[in-house]
Coordinates of C-alpha atoms and ligand atoms in Angstrom, one line a residue:
M1 CA 107.0 59.4 155.0
S2 CA 105.8 57.1 152.6
D3 CA 106.9 57.6 148.6
P4 CA 104.0 59.5 147.1
L5 CA 105.4 58.6 143.7
L6 CA 105.9 54.7 144.6
E7 CA 103.5 51.9 143.2
T8 CA 103.4 48.9 143.6
L9 CA 101.0 46.3 142.3
S10 CA 100.8 42.0 142.4
V11 CA 100.6 39.4 139.7
A12 CA 98.2 37.4 141.0
L13 CA 99.7 33.6 140.2
G14 CA 98.5 31.5 143.5
S15 CA 102.2 30.4 144.8
R16 CA 103.7 32.1 142.4
S17 CA 102.5 35.7 143.1
Y18 CA 105.0 38.9 142.6
D19 CA 105.0 42.7 142.9
I20 CA 106.0 44.9 140.7
V21 CA 107.8 48.1 142.4
I22 CA 107.5 50.9 140.2
G23 CA 109.1 54.3 141.2
T24 CA 112.5 56.3 141.5
H25 CA 115.4 56.2 143.2
L26 CA 114.9 52.5 144.0
F27 CA 118.3 51.0 142.9
A28 CA 120.2 53.1 146.1
Q29 CA 117.0 51.0 148.0
L30 CA 117.2 47.4 145.8
G31 CA 119.4 44.8 148.9
A32 CA 116.4 46.1 151.4
R33 CA 113.8 45.1 149.0
L34 CA 115.2 41.7 148.2
Q35 CA 116.5 41.0 151.6
P36 CA 113.2 39.3 152.3
L37 CA 112.4 37.9 149.4
L38 CA 115.7 35.9 148.4
P39 CA 116.5 32.4 150.1
G40 CA 120.1 33.0 149.7
K41 CA 122.6 35.2 149.6
Q42 CA 124.3 34.9 145.8
V43 CA 123.4 37.3 143.6
A44 CA 124.3 37.2 140.2
I45 CA 123.6 40.4 138.3
V46 CA 123.1 39.6 134.7
S47 CA 123.4 42.9 132.6
N48 CA 125.1 44.3 129.2
T49 CA 128.1 46.0 128.5
T50 CA 125.7 49.5 127.4
V51 CA 123.7 49.2 130.6
A52 CA 126.6 47.8 133.1
P53 CA 128.4 51.3 133.0
L54 CA 125.2 53.0 133.8
Y55 CA 123.8 51.0 136.8
L56 CA 125.0 47.8 138.0
E57 CA 127.5 49.7 140.5
T58 CA 124.8 51.7 141.9
V59 CA 122.8 48.3 142.4
A60 CA 125.8 45.7 143.4
A61 CA 126.8 48.1 146.1
S62 CA 123.0 48.1 147.6
L63 CA 122.6 44.6 147.9
R64 CA 126.2 43.9 149.2
Q65 CA 125.4 47.0 151.9
H66 CA 122.2 43.7 153.1
G67 CA 124.4 40.8 153.1
F68 CA 124.4 39.6 149.5
V69 CA 127.2 38.9 148.1
T70 CA 127.2 39.7 143.7
L71 CA 128.3 38.5 141.0
P72 CA 128.1 41.0 138.2
I73 CA 128.2 38.5 134.8
L74 CA 128.4 40.6 131.7
L75 CA 126.9 40.0 128.2
P76 CA 127.7 41.4 124.6
D77 CA 125.2 44.5 124.0
G78 CA 122.2 43.1 121.2
E79 CA 119.2 40.8 119.8
A80 CA 122.1 39.0 117.6
H81 CA 123.4 37.9 121.2
K82 CA 120.2 36.3 122.7
N83 CA 122.2 33.0 121.6
W84 CA 122.9 29.7 123.1
E85 CA 126.5 31.0 123.2
N86 CA 125.6 34.1 125.5
L87 CA 123.5 31.4 127.7
Q88 CA 126.2 29.0 128.0
K89 CA 128.0 32.0 129.6
I90 CA 126.0 33.1 132.3
F91 CA 126.3 29.5 133.0
D92 CA 130.0 29.5 133.1
A93 CA 130.2 31.5 135.4
L94 CA 127.7 30.4 137.9
I95 CA 128.8 27.0 137.9
Q96 CA 132.4 28.2 137.8
H97 CA 131.4 30.5 141.5
R98 CA 129.8 27.4 142.7
F99 CA 126.3 29.3 142.6
E100 CA 123.7 27.1 144.9
R101 CA 119.6 26.3 144.2
S102 CA 119.4 29.1 146.8
S103 CA 121.2 31.7 144.6
T104 CA 119.1 34.5 142.7
L105 CA 120.0 35.4 138.9
L106 CA 119.0 39.4 138.8
A107 CA 118.3 40.6 135.5
L108 CA 119.4 44.2 134.4
G109 CA 118.9 45.5 131.6
G110 CA 116.3 45.4 128.2
G111 CA 114.4 42.4 127.2
V112 CA 117.2 40.6 125.9
V113 CA 119.0 40.7 129.3
G114 CA 115.1 39.8 131.0
D115 CA 114.6 37.7 128.6
M116 CA 118.3 35.3 128.5
T117 CA 118.8 35.6 132.7
G118 CA 115.0 33.8 133.4
F119 CA 115.7 31.3 130.7
A120 CA 118.8 31.0 132.6
A121 CA 117.1 30.9 135.6
A122 CA 114.7 28.3 134.5
T123 CA 116.9 26.2 134.1
F124 CA 120.4 26.4 136.2
L125 CA 120.3 23.5 138.9
R126 CA 116.3 23.0 137.5
G127 CA 115.5 26.6 138.6
V128 CA 116.3 29.3 140.8
S129 CA 115.2 33.0 142.1
F130 CA 115.0 34.8 139.4
V131 CA 114.7 39.4 140.1
Q132 CA 113.6 41.3 137.2
V133 CA 114.7 45.3 136.6
P134 CA 114.2 45.8 133.4
T135 CA 116.0 49.6 132.1
T136 CA 114.2 50.0 129.1
L137 CA 110.7 50.5 128.8
L138 CA 109.4 48.3 126.3
A139 CA 110.9 45.7 129.2
Q140 CA 109.3 47.5 131.3
V141 CA 105.8 47.7 130.5
D142 CA 105.7 44.5 129.0
A143 CA 108.7 42.1 128.5
S144 CA 109.9 42.1 132.1
I145 CA 105.7 40.5 133.5
G146 CA 104.8 37.6 132.8
G147 CA 107.1 34.8 132.6
K148 CA 108.2 34.9 129.2
T149 CA 112.2 33.6 128.8
G150 CA 114.2 32.9 126.0
I151 CA 116.9 33.3 123.7
N152 CA 116.5 32.9 119.5
H153 CA 117.5 30.0 117.1
P154 CA 119.8 31.2 113.9
L155 CA 115.6 29.9 112.5
G156 CA 113.3 32.5 114.5
K157 CA 113.6 34.6 117.0
N158 CA 112.5 33.5 120.5
L159 CA 112.2 29.9 119.6
L160 CA 113.7 28.1 122.6
G161 CA 112.7 29.8 125.8
A162 CA 110.3 28.6 129.3
F163 CA 107.4 30.3 131.1
Y164 CA 109.3 31.2 134.0
Q165 CA 108.3 33.9 136.9
P166 CA 110.5 36.4 138.9
R167 CA 110.0 36.7 142.1
Q168 CA 109.9 40.5 141.7
V169 CA 109.9 43.1 139.2
I170 CA 111.9 46.4 140.0
I171 CA 110.8 49.1 137.8
D172 CA 112.8 52.7 138.6
V173 CA 111.8 54.7 135.4
D174 CA 114.8 57.2 136.3
T175 CA 116.4 54.9 133.7
L176 CA 114.5 55.8 130.9
A177 CA 117.1 59.4 131.1
T178 CA 119.6 57.5 129.8
L179 CA 118.2 55.8 127.3
P180 CA 117.8 56.6 123.5
A181 CA 114.6 58.7 122.3
R182 CA 114.3 56.3 119.8
E183 CA 114.3 52.9 121.8
R184 CA 111.4 54.8 123.9
L185 CA 109.7 56.4 121.1
A186 CA 109.9 52.1 120.5
G187 CA 108.6 51.2 123.9
M188 CA 105.6 53.7 123.3
A189 CA 104.2 51.4 121.0
E190 CA 103.4 48.6 123.0
V191 CA 102.4 51.3 125.4
I192 CA 99.9 52.5 123.1
K193 CA 98.8 48.7 122.1
Y194 CA 97.6 48.2 125.9
G195 CA 94.9 51.2 125.2
I196 CA 93.5 50.1 121.8
L197 CA 93.3 46.0 123.5
W198 CA 92.4 46.9 126.5
D199 CA 91.3 50.2 127.7
A200 CA 89.5 52.9 126.4
A201 CA 90.2 55.4 128.9
F202 CA 93.7 55.1 129.6
F203 CA 94.0 55.2 125.6
E204 CA 92.3 59.0 125.6
R205 CA 94.5 59.6 128.6
L206 CA 97.3 59.0 126.8
E207 CA 95.9 60.8 124.2
Q208 CA 95.5 63.9 126.5
D209 CA 99.0 63.1 128.5
L210 CA 100.7 62.5 125.5
E211 CA 104.1 65.2 125.6
G212 CA 103.9 64.8 128.9
V213 CA 104.8 61.2 129.1
L214 CA 107.1 61.2 126.0
R215 CA 108.5 64.0 128.5
L216 CA 109.2 62.1 131.0
E217 CA 106.9 63.9 133.8
Q218 CA 107.5 62.1 136.5
H219 CA 103.8 61.2 137.2
L220 CA 102.3 60.5 134.0
L221 CA 105.5 58.4 133.4
I222 CA 105.1 56.1 136.8
A223 CA 100.4 56.3 136.2
T224 CA 101.3 55.4 132.6
I225 CA 103.4 52.3 133.3
R226 CA 101.4 51.6 136.3
A227 CA 98.6 51.2 133.8
C228 CA 100.5 48.8 131.3
C229 CA 101.7 46.8 134.0
A230 CA 98.1 46.6 135.5
I231 CA 96.9 45.4 132.2
K232 CA 99.7 42.8 131.6
A233 CA 99.4 41.5 135.5
T234 CA 95.3 40.7 134.3
I235 CA 96.3 39.1 131.1
V236 CA 98.6 37.1 132.7
A237 CA 96.7 36.6 135.8
Q238 CA 93.9 34.9 133.7
D239 CA 96.1 33.2 130.7
E240 CA 99.6 32.7 132.1
R241 CA 100.8 30.2 128.8
E242 CA 98.8 31.4 126.4
T243 CA 96.6 29.2 125.6
A244 CA 94.1 29.2 122.2
T245 CA 91.7 30.5 123.9
G246 CA 93.1 32.9 126.4
Q247 CA 93.6 36.0 126.2
R248 CA 97.5 36.7 126.4
A249 CA 97.2 36.9 122.6
L250 CA 95.9 39.6 122.0
L251 CA 99.2 41.1 123.5
N252 CA 99.8 39.9 119.9
L253 CA 98.1 43.5 118.9
G254 CA 100.4 44.6 115.6
H255 CA 102.7 42.0 116.1
T256 CA 101.8 39.7 112.9
F257 CA 102.0 42.4 110.0
G258 CA 104.9 43.7 112.4
H259 CA 107.5 40.4 112.2
A260 CA 106.0 40.3 108.5
I261 CA 107.8 43.9 108.0
E262 CA 110.9 42.9 109.8
T263 CA 111.5 39.8 108.2
L264 CA 111.3 41.9 104.9
T265 CA 113.4 45.0 105.6
G266 CA 116.0 43.0 107.6
Y267 CA 116.2 42.6 111.5
G268 CA 118.1 45.6 112.7
H269 CA 116.6 47.7 110.4
L270 CA 113.1 49.0 112.4
L271 CA 113.0 48.6 115.9
H272 CA 111.0 46.0 116.9
G273 CA 108.3 48.6 118.6
E274 CA 108.6 50.8 115.6
A275 CA 107.7 47.4 113.1
V276 CA 104.7 47.0 115.7
A277 CA 103.5 50.7 115.8
I278 CA 102.9 50.1 111.7
G279 CA 101.1 47.2 112.0
M280 CA 98.3 48.2 114.7
V281 CA 97.7 50.9 112.5
M282 CA 97.4 47.9 109.4
A283 CA 95.3 46.8 111.9
A284 CA 93.3 49.0 113.0
D285 CA 92.4 49.3 108.9
L286 CA 91.5 46.5 108.3
S287 CA 89.4 46.0 111.5
Q288 CA 88.0 49.0 110.0
A289 CA 87.3 47.0 106.8
M290 CA 86.2 43.9 108.6
G291 CA 82.9 46.3 110.1
L292 CA 84.7 45.9 113.4
C293 CA 85.9 49.3 114.4
S294 CA 85.0 52.4 113.1
A295 CA 86.8 54.7 111.1
T296 CA 87.0 57.6 113.6
E297 CA 89.0 55.3 116.1
A298 CA 90.9 53.8 113.3
R299 CA 92.0 57.7 112.6
R300 CA 92.6 58.5 116.2
I301 CA 94.5 54.9 116.6
A302 CA 96.5 55.9 113.7
Q303 CA 97.4 59.5 114.7
L304 CA 98.4 58.5 118.6
I305 CA 101.3 56.9 116.7
A306 CA 102.2 59.0 114.4
R307 CA 102.4 61.9 117.2
C308 CA 105.1 60.0 118.7
G309 CA 107.0 60.3 115.9
L310 CA 106.6 56.7 115.1
P311 CA 106.2 55.3 111.3
V312 CA 103.0 54.8 110.3
R313 CA 103.6 53.5 106.8
A314 CA 104.6 50.2 105.9
P315 CA 107.6 49.9 103.6
W316 CA 107.0 49.1 100.0
F317 CA 107.7 45.3 98.9
P318 CA 105.2 43.8 97.0
V319 CA 102.7 42.0 98.3
E320 CA 102.8 38.8 97.8
Q321 CA 105.6 38.3 99.8
Y322 CA 104.1 40.2 102.7
L323 CA 101.5 37.2 102.7
E324 CA 104.4 34.9 102.6
A325 CA 106.1 36.5 105.9
M326 CA 102.7 36.5 107.1
A327 CA 102.4 32.8 106.7
R328 CA 105.9 31.8 108.5
D329 CA 104.8 33.8 111.6
K330 CA 104.6 32.1 114.8
K331 CA 100.8 32.9 115.2
V332 CA 99.4 30.8 112.2
L333 CA 97.8 28.2 113.4
G334 CA 96.7 25.0 111.4
G335 CA 97.3 27.4 108.2
A336 CA 95.2 30.0 109.1
V337 CA 96.6 33.1 109.6
R338 CA 95.0 34.5 113.4
L339 CA 94.6 38.1 113.2
V340 CA 94.1 40.4 116.3
L341 CA 91.5 42.6 115.2
V342 CA 90.5 46.1 116.8
D343 CA 86.5 45.5 117.6
H344 CA 86.8 49.0 119.5
I345 CA 89.2 51.1 121.1
G346 CA 89.5 49.1 124.4
Q347 CA 88.5 46.0 123.0
A348 CA 90.4 43.3 121.0
S349 CA 89.9 40.0 119.1
I350 CA 91.0 37.2 117.4
Q351 CA 90.2 36.4 114.3
S352 CA 90.9 33.6 111.7
T353 CA 88.8 34.0 108.7
V354 CA 89.1 37.0 107.6
P355 CA 89.2 36.9 103.2
M356 CA 92.6 37.0 102.1
E357 CA 91.5 39.8 99.9
L358 CA 90.8 42.0 102.4
I359 CA 94.2 41.6 103.1
R360 CA 95.4 42.1 100.5
E361 CA 93.6 45.5 100.1
M362 CA 94.8 46.9 103.4
I363 CA 98.6 45.7 102.5
G364 CA 98.0 47.8 99.2
R365 CA 96.3 51.3 101.1
N366 CA 99.0 51.2 103.7
M367 CA 102.2 51.0 101.9
S368 CA 104.9 53.3 101.1
P369 CA 104.9 54.0 97.3
P370 CA 107.5 51.6 95.4
P371 CA 110.7 53.7 95.7
Ligands
NAD1 P1 117.0 45.6 124.3 O1 117.1 44.6 124.9 O2 118.1 45.3 123.2 O3 117.4 46.9 124.6 C1 117.6 48.3 123.5 C2 118.7 48.7 123.9 O4 118.8 49.4 124.8 C3 120.4 48.4 123.8 O5 121.3 48.4 123.3 C4 120.4 48.3 125.5 O6 121.7 48.2 125.7 C5 120.3 49.6 125.6 N1 119.1 50.1 126.8 C6 118.3 49.1 127.9 N2 118.2 50.0 129.2 C7 119.2 51.3 128.6 C8 119.1 52.8 129.7 N3 118.5 52.7 131.1 N4 119.9 53.3 128.9 C9 120.5 53.1 127.9 N5 120.5 52.1 127.4 C10 119.9 51.5 127.5 O7 115.9 45.9 123.8 P2 114.6 46.0 124.3 O8 113.6 46.9 123.8 O9 114.3 46.3 125.7 O10 113.5 43.9 124.6 C11 113.7 43.4 123.2 C12 113.7 42.2 123.0 O11 112.7 41.8 124.5 C13 113.9 41.4 122.3 O12 114.6 40.1 122.4 C14 112.2 40.5 122.6 O13 111.6 39.3 121.7 C15 111.9 40.4 124.1 N6 110.7 40.7 124.8 C16 110.3 40.1 125.5 C17 108.4 39.9 126.1 C18 108.5 39.0 127.0 O14 107.4 38.8 127.2 N7 109.8 38.1 127.5 C19 108.1 40.7 125.8 C20 108.4 42.0 124.7 C21 109.7 41.7 124.2
LIG2 N1 104.9 40.0 125.1 C1 103.5 39.4 124.8 C2 103.1 38.7 125.9 O1 104.1 38.4 126.9 O2 102.5 38.0 126.1

């Protein structure tokens, strides 16, 4: 009998197209799913010291049952470890265990593990197969899809990397039950982002179903993750490499302000999704000031974010410090700050001529009072 909770969709990239499979109890079927897809029998399962004790043995057992030879590679947990040193550890293990061109790297974890494993797969022996098995909400709706891989440099996040697509993305929503609540909510910011920038009907469904999604009700959760994956798949198929005129940059809604908040507060103080949540409220407010979205729409965006328990007010810092941090953002092009603003719920656009005075006023309106 077919599984009523199973969803499959495709990222259409010609010969590099791949499926995203979403469902429950998927880890036990992993070996059977991957058997027809992978070129060889060696699979390195890259995970971290938090996720591996929860899921690695189930994944490895399923692969072994189908004739794969598995090699666990465990990294330390955390964004601070997304660096050359740990990338090198992956390469060391692969070389010591004589991995070949036909071998596969499987990423079992959140976005940190996924980005690092993908980059290792892109570069080891000039490219080997790669499978994403994301275990955070953020990685399930965003990081595991679309082929952005990489590591951090001491001078900035994600500065070294490659576009390299996986062979399949396997999303078992059961993993969200062990994810800390704060991490789940941070992932919700990215979920809401898709509604704001692409799909008004999805945004309305979230307004209706939010509490059920937050309670991890399976049907709602799978439908929600599926909707996000479908939007990201559509955008990536149209603009895989985030060209200057393409639509992938819209996925950065809330990120310019969010990155400024992360820089000012120091990394690790707020989760990335929490900073993006505040950034989206700021972007909606600025959009209203620019005569784009209505006051009602800006209020609906802030309300939905607040209902998740996510922060909506920016921490207090002098406005000049916000502007300096924004000017250093990766999205600055030729000196002009490019902002993703909200035309209306369901549609966003890139704006590079926003008057500085409006940005200053918006930051002032959205900041917490000074301590
Ligand atoms: P993360 O990978 O650090 O995971 C968050 C925490 O949850 C970690 O402590 C992790 O060990 C733990 N964890 C993961 N799954 C768990 C589970 N099921 N149960 C219990 N604990 C679990 O963070 P993240 O939010 O998943 O990803 C953030 C990273 O993703 C950043 O490095 C960011 O740059 C990257 N990212 C990449 C893309 C992309 O397109 N490639 C997009 C967005 C973000
Ligand atoms: N997370 C943004 C992107 O994949 O382009």
